[in-house]
mmCIF file of C-alpha atoms in Angstrom:
data_model
loop_
_atom_site.group_PDB
_atom_site.id
_atom_site.type_symbol
_atom_site.label_atom_id
_atom_site.label_comp_id
_atom_site.label_asym_id
_atom_site.label_seq_id
_atom_site.Cartn_x
_atom_site.Cartn_y
_atom_site.Cartn_z
ATOM 1 C CA MET V 1 20.659 -12.573 -24.749
ATOM 2 C CA SER V 2 17.682 -10.223 -24.886
ATOM 3 C CA THR V 3 16.525 -8.094 -22.027
ATOM 4 C CA GLU V 4 12.922 -7.120 -21.579
ATOM 5 C CA ARG V 5 12.468 -3.404 -21.089
ATOM 6 C CA THR V 6 9.511 -2.380 -19.012
ATOM 7 C CA THR V 7 7.957 1.038 -18.699
ATOM 8 C CA SER V 8 7.356 2.335 -15.197
ATOM 9 C CA PRO V 9 3.730 2.737 -14.103
ATOM 10 C CA ARG V 10 4.271 6.485 -13.573
ATOM 11 C CA THR V 11 5.491 6.890 -17.149
ATOM 12 C CA VAL V 12 2.501 4.964 -18.461
ATOM 13 C CA THR V 13 0.157 7.183 -16.455
ATOM 14 C CA ILE V 14 1.726 10.363 -17.847
ATOM 15 C CA LEU V 15 1.656 9.045 -21.410
ATOM 16 C CA SER V 16 -1.972 7.978 -21.018
ATOM 17 C CA ILE V 17 -3.005 11.455 -19.826
ATOM 18 C CA LEU V 18 -1.049 13.072 -22.664
ATOM 19 C CA LEU V 19 -2.834 10.792 -25.119
ATOM 20 C CA LEU V 20 -6.196 11.824 -23.703
ATOM 21 C CA GLY V 21 -5.161 15.475 -24.032
ATOM 22 C CA ALA V 22 -4.126 14.882 -27.634
ATOM 23 C CA LEU V 23 -7.505 13.337 -28.408
ATOM 24 C CA TRP V 24 -9.152 16.389 -26.827
ATOM 25 C CA VAL V 25 -7.087 18.698 -29.066
ATOM 26 C CA VAL V 26 -8.070 16.715 -32.141
ATOM 27 C CA ALA V 27 -11.761 16.695 -31.166
ATOM 28 C CA ALA V 28 -11.684 20.475 -30.566
ATOM 29 C CA ALA V 29 -10.022 21.020 -33.958
ATOM 30 C CA LEU V 30 -12.595 18.862 -35.719
ATOM 31 C CA THR V 31 -15.446 20.662 -33.943
ATOM 32 C CA ALA V 32 -13.904 24.034 -34.859
ATOM 33 C CA ASP V 33 -16.238 25.837 -32.469
ATOM 34 C CA PRO V 34 -14.880 26.978 -29.069
ATOM 35 C CA GLN V 35 -18.437 27.540 -27.860
ATOM 36 C CA VAL V 36 -19.054 23.809 -28.205
ATOM 37 C CA LEU V 37 -15.671 22.318 -27.298
ATOM 38 C CA PRO V 38 -12.747 24.639 -26.542
ATOM 39 C CA SER V 39 -9.244 23.242 -26.749
ATOM 40 C CA PRO V 40 -7.384 22.607 -23.490
ATOM 41 C CA PHE V 41 -5.082 25.567 -24.286
ATOM 42 C CA ALA V 42 -8.095 27.893 -24.397
ATOM 43 C CA LEU V 43 -8.842 27.086 -20.738
ATOM 44 C CA ALA V 44 -5.569 28.540 -19.458
ATOM 45 C CA ALA V 45 -6.733 32.186 -19.414
ATOM 46 C CA PRO V 46 -10.079 31.616 -17.622
ATOM 47 C CA PHE V 47 -8.362 29.250 -15.191
ATOM 48 C CA ARG V 48 -5.788 31.902 -14.252
ATOM 49 C CA GLN V 49 -8.560 34.484 -13.902
ATOM 50 C CA GLU V 50 -10.645 32.329 -11.546
ATOM 51 C CA LEU V 51 -7.542 31.394 -9.586
ATOM 52 C CA ALA V 52 -6.476 35.032 -9.246
ATOM 53 C CA ASN V 53 -9.842 36.324 -8.021
ATOM 54 C CA GLY V 54 -10.164 33.503 -5.467
ATOM 55 C CA GLU V 55 -13.426 32.083 -6.811
ATOM 56 C CA LEU V 56 -11.921 28.773 -7.884
ATOM 57 C CA LEU V 57 -10.182 28.073 -4.589
ATOM 58 C CA TYR V 58 -13.243 29.079 -2.551
ATOM 59 C CA HIS V 59 -15.699 26.858 -4.393
ATOM 60 C CA LEU V 60 -13.147 24.044 -4.639
ATOM 61 C CA GLY V 61 -12.673 24.177 -0.884
ATOM 62 C CA GLN V 62 -16.427 24.059 -0.242
ATOM 63 C CA THR V 63 -16.791 20.937 -2.372
ATOM 64 C CA VAL V 64 -13.759 19.239 -0.794
ATOM 65 C CA VAL V 65 -15.195 19.785 2.706
ATOM 66 C CA ARG V 66 -18.527 18.233 1.701
ATOM 67 C CA VAL V 67 -16.773 15.289 0.069
ATOM 68 C CA LEU V 68 -14.661 14.661 3.178
ATOM 69 C CA TRP V 69 -17.656 14.788 5.516
ATOM 70 C CA ALA V 70 -19.769 12.482 3.353
ATOM 71 C CA PHE V 71 -16.842 10.118 2.761
ATOM 72 C CA ALA V 72 -16.015 9.805 6.468
ATOM 73 C CA LEU V 73 -19.638 9.207 7.454
ATOM 74 C CA ALA V 74 -20.356 6.752 4.646
ATOM 75 C CA MET V 75 -17.171 4.751 5.252
ATOM 76 C CA GLY V 76 -17.660 4.642 9.025
ATOM 77 C CA LEU V 77 -21.337 3.680 9.017
ATOM 78 C CA GLY V 78 -21.065 1.417 5.969
ATOM 79 C CA THR V 79 -18.065 -0.467 7.371
ATOM 80 C CA ALA V 80 -19.767 -1.072 10.718
ATOM 81 C CA LEU V 81 -23.016 -2.188 9.081
ATOM 82 C CA GLY V 82 -21.262 -4.406 6.539
ATOM 83 C CA LEU V 83 -19.195 -6.087 9.246
ATOM 84 C CA VAL V 84 -22.287 -6.857 11.332
ATOM 85 C CA MET V 85 -24.222 -8.181 8.317
ATOM 86 C CA GLY V 86 -21.290 -10.306 7.180
ATOM 87 C CA ARG V 87 -20.721 -11.814 10.610
ATOM 88 C CA SER V 88 -24.367 -12.399 11.568
ATOM 89 C CA GLU V 89 -26.626 -14.304 9.195
ATOM 90 C CA ALA V 90 -29.709 -13.366 11.221
ATOM 91 C CA VAL V 91 -28.973 -9.644 10.919
ATOM 92 C CA ASN V 92 -28.169 -10.091 7.238
ATOM 93 C CA ARG V 93 -31.535 -11.757 6.536
ATOM 94 C CA TRP V 94 -33.382 -8.829 8.130
ATOM 95 C CA LEU V 95 -31.353 -6.032 6.572
ATOM 96 C CA ASP V 96 -30.589 -7.463 3.132
ATOM 97 C CA PRO V 97 -33.959 -6.317 1.645
ATOM 98 C CA TRP V 98 -33.286 -2.807 2.941
ATOM 99 C CA LEU V 99 -29.837 -2.921 1.362
ATOM 100 C CA VAL V 100 -31.240 -3.988 -2.004
ATOM 101 C CA ILE V 101 -33.851 -1.206 -1.918
ATOM 102 C CA PHE V 102 -31.318 1.522 -1.131
ATOM 103 C CA LEU V 103 -28.853 0.164 -3.685
ATOM 104 C CA ASN V 104 -31.488 0.579 -6.391
ATOM 105 C CA LEU V 105 -32.937 3.876 -5.168
ATOM 106 C CA PRO V 106 -31.786 6.614 -7.577
ATOM 107 C CA ALA V 107 -29.410 9.157 -6.087
ATOM 108 C CA LEU V 108 -31.542 11.996 -7.397
ATOM 109 C CA VAL V 109 -34.568 10.764 -5.440
ATOM 110 C CA LEU V 110 -32.653 10.709 -2.153
ATOM 111 C CA ILE V 111 -31.219 14.156 -2.820
ATOM 112 C CA VAL V 112 -34.619 15.676 -3.552
ATOM 113 C CA LEU V 113 -36.230 13.987 -0.538
ATOM 114 C CA CYS V 114 -33.480 15.192 1.816
ATOM 115 C CA TYR V 115 -33.914 18.739 0.544
ATOM 116 C CA LEU V 116 -37.692 18.504 0.953
ATOM 117 C CA TRP V 117 -37.553 16.970 4.441
ATOM 118 C CA ILE V 118 -34.566 18.798 5.935
ATOM 119 C CA GLY V 119 -34.453 21.930 3.806
ATOM 120 C CA LEU V 120 -31.864 23.474 1.503
ATOM 121 C CA THR V 121 -29.157 23.245 4.142
ATOM 122 C CA GLU V 122 -25.619 21.954 4.450
ATOM 123 C CA THR V 123 -26.863 19.119 6.661
ATOM 124 C CA ALA V 124 -29.328 17.964 4.007
ATOM 125 C CA ALA V 125 -26.608 17.979 1.361
ATOM 126 C CA ILE V 126 -24.197 15.849 3.399
ATOM 127 C CA VAL V 127 -26.952 13.465 4.568
ATOM 128 C CA ALA V 128 -28.095 12.953 0.975
ATOM 129 C CA VAL V 129 -24.610 12.072 -0.228
ATOM 130 C CA THR V 130 -23.935 9.831 2.766
ATOM 131 C CA LEU V 131 -27.170 7.870 2.343
ATOM 132 C CA ASN V 132 -26.382 7.332 -1.318
ATOM 133 C CA LYS V 133 -22.994 5.802 -0.577
ATOM 134 C CA ILE V 134 -23.595 3.740 2.589
ATOM 135 C CA PRO V 135 -25.269 0.803 0.727
ATOM 136 C CA ASN V 136 -22.290 0.392 -1.625
ATOM 137 C CA VAL V 137 -19.772 0.433 1.220
ATOM 138 C CA THR V 138 -21.906 -1.991 3.216
ATOM 139 C CA THR V 139 -22.082 -4.440 0.311
ATOM 140 C CA VAL V 140 -18.314 -4.505 -0.197
ATOM 141 C CA ILE V 141 -17.503 -4.842 3.509
ATOM 142 C CA ARG V 142 -20.142 -7.547 3.975
ATOM 143 C CA GLU V 143 -18.435 -9.681 1.330
ATOM 144 C CA GLY V 144 -15.111 -9.061 3.031
ATOM 145 C CA ALA V 145 -16.511 -10.147 6.396
ATOM 146 C CA ARG V 146 -17.862 -13.332 4.809
ATOM 147 C CA ALA V 147 -14.435 -14.094 3.316
ATOM 148 C CA MET V 148 -12.616 -13.886 6.644
ATOM 149 C CA ASP V 149 -10.695 -16.967 7.770
ATOM 150 C CA PRO V 150 -12.716 -18.809 10.479
ATOM 151 C CA GLN V 151 -9.549 -20.420 11.802
ATOM 152 C CA LEU V 152 -8.246 -17.002 12.833
ATOM 153 C CA ASP V 153 -11.508 -16.402 14.702
ATOM 154 C CA ALA V 154 -11.073 -19.711 16.484
ATOM 155 C CA MET V 155 -7.519 -18.782 17.440
ATOM 156 C CA ALA V 156 -8.752 -15.440 18.850
ATOM 157 C CA ARG V 157 -11.337 -17.259 20.976
ATOM 158 C CA ILE V 158 -8.804 -19.799 22.226
ATOM 159 C CA TYR V 159 -6.412 -17.084 23.339
ATOM 160 C CA ARG V 160 -9.325 -15.033 24.710
ATOM 161 C CA MET V 161 -8.330 -11.908 22.842
ATOM 162 C CA SER V 162 -10.181 -8.747 23.779
ATOM 163 C CA TRP V 163 -12.544 -7.129 21.303
ATOM 164 C CA ARG V 164 -10.068 -4.337 20.634
ATOM 165 C CA ARG V 165 -7.142 -6.672 19.980
ATOM 166 C CA ARG V 166 -9.289 -8.940 17.820
ATOM 167 C CA MET V 167 -10.352 -5.947 15.684
ATOM 168 C CA ALA V 168 -6.791 -4.621 15.417
ATOM 169 C CA HIS V 169 -4.967 -7.911 14.717
ATOM 170 C CA ILE V 170 -7.579 -10.261 13.214
ATOM 171 C CA VAL V 171 -10.506 -8.417 11.654
ATOM 172 C CA LEU V 172 -9.122 -5.193 10.204
ATOM 173 C CA PRO V 173 -6.052 -6.728 8.490
ATOM 174 C CA GLN V 174 -8.329 -9.154 6.653
ATOM 175 C CA LEU V 175 -10.829 -6.419 5.806
ATOM 176 C CA ALA V 176 -8.177 -3.922 4.696
ATOM 177 C CA PRO V 177 -8.311 -4.800 0.944
ATOM 178 C CA PHE V 178 -12.106 -4.568 0.997
ATOM 179 C CA ILE V 179 -12.018 -1.274 2.902
ATOM 180 C CA THR V 180 -9.568 0.036 0.321
ATOM 181 C CA ALA V 181 -11.815 -1.071 -2.545
ATOM 182 C CA ALA V 182 -14.807 0.585 -0.902
ATOM 183 C CA ALA V 183 -12.798 3.763 -0.314
ATOM 184 C CA ARG V 184 -11.549 3.967 -3.898
ATOM 185 C CA SER V 185 -14.980 3.470 -5.406
ATOM 186 C CA GLY V 186 -16.514 5.614 -2.670
ATOM 187 C CA ILE V 187 -14.426 8.707 -3.257
ATOM 188 C CA ALA V 188 -15.129 8.496 -6.997
ATOM 189 C CA VAL V 189 -18.895 8.202 -6.538
ATOM 190 C CA ILE V 190 -19.241 10.615 -3.620
ATOM 191 C CA TRP V 191 -17.710 13.611 -5.348
ATOM 192 C CA LYS V 192 -19.990 13.096 -8.350
ATOM 193 C CA ILE V 193 -23.043 13.002 -6.095
ATOM 194 C CA VAL V 194 -21.767 16.070 -4.229
ATOM 195 C CA LEU V 195 -21.717 17.965 -7.529
ATOM 196 C CA VAL V 196 -25.356 17.004 -8.162
ATOM 197 C CA VAL V 197 -26.290 18.102 -4.637
ATOM 198 C CA GLU V 198 -24.570 21.446 -5.189
ATOM 199 C CA PHE V 199 -26.115 21.783 -8.633
ATOM 200 C CA LEU V 200 -29.616 21.376 -7.215
ATOM 201 C CA GLY V 201 -29.575 23.204 -3.915
ATOM 202 C CA ARG V 202 -26.378 24.883 -2.732
ATOM 203 C CA SER V 203 -25.000 28.388 -3.216
ATOM 204 C CA SER V 204 -21.344 27.369 -3.299
ATOM 205 C CA GLY V 205 -19.135 24.597 -4.582
ATOM 206 C CA ILE V 206 -18.025 23.245 -7.939
ATOM 207 C CA GLY V 207 -21.534 21.969 -8.720
ATOM 208 C CA PHE V 208 -23.030 25.409 -8.057
ATOM 209 C CA GLN V 209 -20.503 27.046 -10.390
ATOM 210 C CA ILE V 210 -21.176 24.460 -13.099
ATOM 211 C CA HIS V 211 -24.897 25.206 -12.748
ATOM 212 C CA LEU V 212 -24.190 28.934 -13.039
ATOM 213 C CA TYR V 213 -22.094 28.637 -16.190
ATOM 214 C CA PHE V 214 -24.462 26.056 -17.650
ATOM 215 C CA GLN V 215 -27.169 28.717 -17.547
ATOM 216 C CA LEU V 216 -24.782 31.085 -19.340
ATOM 217 C CA PHE V 217 -23.847 28.381 -21.906
ATOM 218 C CA ASP V 218 -20.175 28.938 -21.041
ATOM 219 C CA VAL V 219 -18.569 25.591 -21.854
ATOM 220 C CA ALA V 220 -15.046 26.803 -21.094
ATOM 221 C CA MET V 221 -15.888 27.784 -17.515
ATOM 222 C CA VAL V 222 -17.795 24.537 -16.957
ATOM 223 C CA LEU V 223 -14.683 22.637 -18.018
ATOM 224 C CA VAL V 224 -12.387 24.819 -15.870
ATOM 225 C CA TYR V 225 -14.332 24.037 -12.690
ATOM 226 C CA ALA V 226 -14.926 20.392 -13.544
ATOM 227 C CA LEU V 227 -11.289 19.702 -14.422
ATOM 228 C CA SER V 228 -9.993 21.509 -11.337
ATOM 229 C CA PHE V 229 -11.822 19.109 -9.074
ATOM 230 C CA ILE V 230 -10.943 16.096 -11.206
ATOM 231 C CA CYS V 231 -7.280 17.042 -10.708
ATOM 232 C CA VAL V 232 -7.784 17.120 -6.936
ATOM 233 C CA MET V 233 -9.401 13.687 -6.989
ATOM 234 C CA LEU V 234 -6.588 12.304 -9.153
ATOM 235 C CA LEU V 235 -4.050 13.559 -6.614
ATOM 236 C CA VAL V 236 -6.013 11.856 -3.827
ATOM 237 C CA GLU V 237 -6.025 8.644 -5.859
ATOM 238 C CA TRP V 238 -2.320 8.718 -6.668
ATOM 239 C CA LEU V 239 -0.935 10.096 -3.407
ATOM 240 C CA VAL V 240 -3.266 8.485 -0.859
ATOM 241 C CA LEU V 241 -5.432 5.618 -2.085
ATOM 242 C CA GLN V 242 -3.005 3.760 -4.355
ATOM 243 C CA PRO V 243 -0.099 3.807 -1.837
ATOM 244 C CA TRP V 244 -2.514 2.706 0.878
ATOM 245 C CA GLU V 245 -3.772 -0.140 -1.302
ATOM 246 C CA ARG V 246 -0.240 -1.337 -1.985
ATOM 247 C CA ARG V 247 0.546 -1.230 1.722
ATOM 248 C CA VAL V 248 -2.494 -3.202 2.884
ATOM 249 C CA ARG V 249 -1.951 -5.852 0.203
ATOM 250 C CA ARG V 250 1.705 -6.314 1.068
ATOM 251 C CA TRP V 251 1.052 -8.994 3.711
ATOM 252 C CA ARG V 252 -0.730 -11.191 1.147
ATOM 253 C CA GLN V 253 2.375 -11.166 -1.052
ATOM 254 C CA ALA V 254 4.775 -12.012 1.765
#
């Protein structure tokens, strides 16, 4: 009698990251030029230096704040707009062309326009990132609103549920998987756009530091700052988004 041995998802994740690190070591050895591609071990000293002098934590914190602001605004506005468009065909017909235009408008164009119209300010940076992400969130939530069970809506009308109770017990539970999908893709896209915004017009943040060391052709420092924020985003994914996704999908498996 054979037993099937399965590897835990956490073990697979660790092994996958170790494999990626091994490939990096091999690529650095084949390149044989630390100015082009330093090995991951060569980043330890500059990482400790930036951590000790406080520069890494300061710029990391600035980027995290911008990401959180843009994420909250994009998710809030995009969810509300997507719900209205998915529930009202008349509204959807009017706003769908706008949605298509903004979905295909390059992020760089919106960033430059916000800086030109508003100025090189924190407000312009957050507005630019938010406007870039709202169309994607709206699209996902709109499809979720269209997929909602009409029989549950009929039940809510029969029992004359208030708007608040209908949202809490009928709408949001059905939208939860779509909100989670929008959040997971949103956080991944938003932080990349935030780096571009900082690269082009801010004096702090991970993007600003990458711009600085790009001008100095310092690949090691570019990788130190980039990887530090990637690690933060991976922690958000593993500790917040994935557990949340499992929780909101639990009722479908019951």
